[in-house]
Amino acid sequence: MALVTTKDMFAKAYAGKYAIGAFNVNNMEIVQAITEAALEEKSPVILQVSAGARKYAKPTYLTKLVEAAMLDTGLDMALHLDHGGAGLNPDQAFEEIKSCVDGGFSSVMIDGSHYSLAENIELTKRCVEYAHARGVVVEAELGKLSGIEDAVNVAEEDAQFTDPNEVEEFVTKTGVDSLAIAIGTSHGAFKFKPGQEPRLRFDILEDIQRRLPNFPIVLHGASSVMQDWVVKVNNNGGKMPDAIGIPEDMLRQAAAMAVCKINIDSDLRLVMTGSIREYFNMKPDHFDPRQYLTYARANVKELVKHKIRNVLGSSNRI
Ligand code: G3H
Ligand code: 13P
Ligand code: ZN
């Protein structure tokens, strides 16, 4: 077992018309839930770490937790930096990428989506050169995910989506290994307004897929925000009215196309939080964290198994 890049995973996922789950990790219970689910489902898996996760848990704890999960399960895994460079200037962004490449990650994302095309290309290329020289793969992003649900008119909405006319130039000039695109997904648990029909721009995905044959595409903001868990949160003292995610059938459709990596974080948070809220109500006399975290971890594991089996289609691929 070893830390691996996503290269092989993506080639197989593309050919097999399925996707690899990229799950955000922040603590031991989440790492265990995801990796035990992957083991039981015989599925490849990507564990990804955001800047927020690194700040919360400290980078060393996260890399060592992933190392422990590999030892425990015997699985190969990819360790990926999620949204590298977000909120930083280009030099700081490069330093963050460098620190993760040097710190043992097998894959990094440089998120230059808020820059102009030329600036995004320049920053991404710089990161690709550094990472590739050290055997690390790079994901980049074109298009803007956040705020799509707030777009007031079609022209504005279109400006947020990835422009298919830019993808060939971007991939050729940067040498990047995979590309995150904006087709209507967004981060967090409130992706659409109540009453708004969830919609993804499969026409844009199709166009990109035609222009970049066999090239792995990444979908961020792909949590489904399962309604039974929203109800569980709200029935146990939480306040998440109108939390809405991406319907599972849309994710399955994307996974059968060029989308090889599907990012999931909010669903893990939802199940973790819903479980703990429910546990506290069920057992008000318990105060040992191992009791409620055992319950939450088991539910997160079931969620990940469900995703692997019924959404990503990555069961029995190793
Ligand atoms: O895309 C963002 C992920 O959900 C990570 O969120 O930055 O709060 O760790 P975070
Ligand atoms: P969600 O908020 O939909 O889980 O998306 C997570 C993500 O894209 C992490 O990069
Ligand atoms: Zn993301």
GROMACS .gro file of C-alpha atoms and ligand atoms in nm, residues 22-24 48 50 80 82-83 109 139 141 145 185-191 218-225 245-246 261-269, ligand 2:
model
   48
   22ALA     CA    1  -1.271   1.303  -0.317
   23PHE     CA    2  -1.373   1.339   0.045
   24ASN     CA    3  -1.257   1.622   0.271
   48GLN     CA    4  -0.846   1.588   0.040
   50SER     CA    5  -0.828   2.224   0.261
   80HIS     CA    6  -0.484   1.591  -0.229
   82ASP     CA    7  -0.814   2.110  -0.194
   83HIS     CA    8  -0.839   2.470  -0.324
  109MET     CA    9  -0.516   2.178  -0.661
  139GLU     CA   10  -0.573   1.998  -1.061
  141GLU     CA   11  -0.999   2.536  -1.206
  145LEU     CA   12  -1.856   2.808  -0.855
  185THR     CA   13  -2.267   2.311  -0.866
  186SER     CA   14  -2.165   2.523  -0.570
  187HIS     CA   15  -2.005   2.475  -0.231
  188GLY     CA   16  -2.197   2.428   0.092
  189ALA     CA   17  -2.543   2.300   0.185
  190PHE     CA   18  -2.754   2.571   0.019
  191LYS     CA   19  -2.699   2.521  -0.352
  218VAL     CA   20  -1.348   1.745  -1.166
  219LEU     CA   21  -1.678   1.844  -1.008
  220HIS     CA   22  -1.660   2.056  -0.693
  221GLY     CA   23  -1.959   2.140  -0.478
  222ALA     CA   24  -2.114   1.800  -0.544
  223SER     CA   25  -2.283   1.715  -0.215
  224SER     CA   26  -2.642   1.593  -0.241
  225VAL     CA   27  -2.751   1.732   0.098
  245GLY     CA   28  -2.792   1.981  -0.288
  246ILE     CA   29  -2.724   1.820  -0.624
  261LYS     CA   30  -1.341   1.319  -0.948
  262ILE     CA   31  -1.643   1.425  -0.743
  263ASN     CA   32  -1.579   1.642  -0.435
  264ILE     CA   33  -1.785   1.578  -0.125
  265ASP     CA   34  -1.753   1.765   0.203
  266SER     CA   35  -2.089   1.913   0.307
  267ASP     CA   36  -2.259   1.570   0.314
  268LEU     CA   37  -1.996   1.445   0.558
  269ARG     CA   38  -2.055   1.748   0.779
  32013P     P1   39  -1.962   2.038  -0.112
  32013P     O1   40  -1.970   2.161  -0.029
  32013P     O2   41  -2.076   2.030  -0.210
  32013P     O3   42  -1.949   1.914  -0.034
  32013P     O4   43  -1.830   2.051  -0.203
  32013P     C1   44  -1.705   2.024  -0.149
  32013P     C2   45  -1.593   2.064  -0.238
  32013P     O5   46  -1.609   2.098  -0.352
  32013P     C3   47  -1.459   2.062  -0.181
  32013P     O6   48  -1.363   2.114  -0.269
   0.00000   0.00000   0.00000
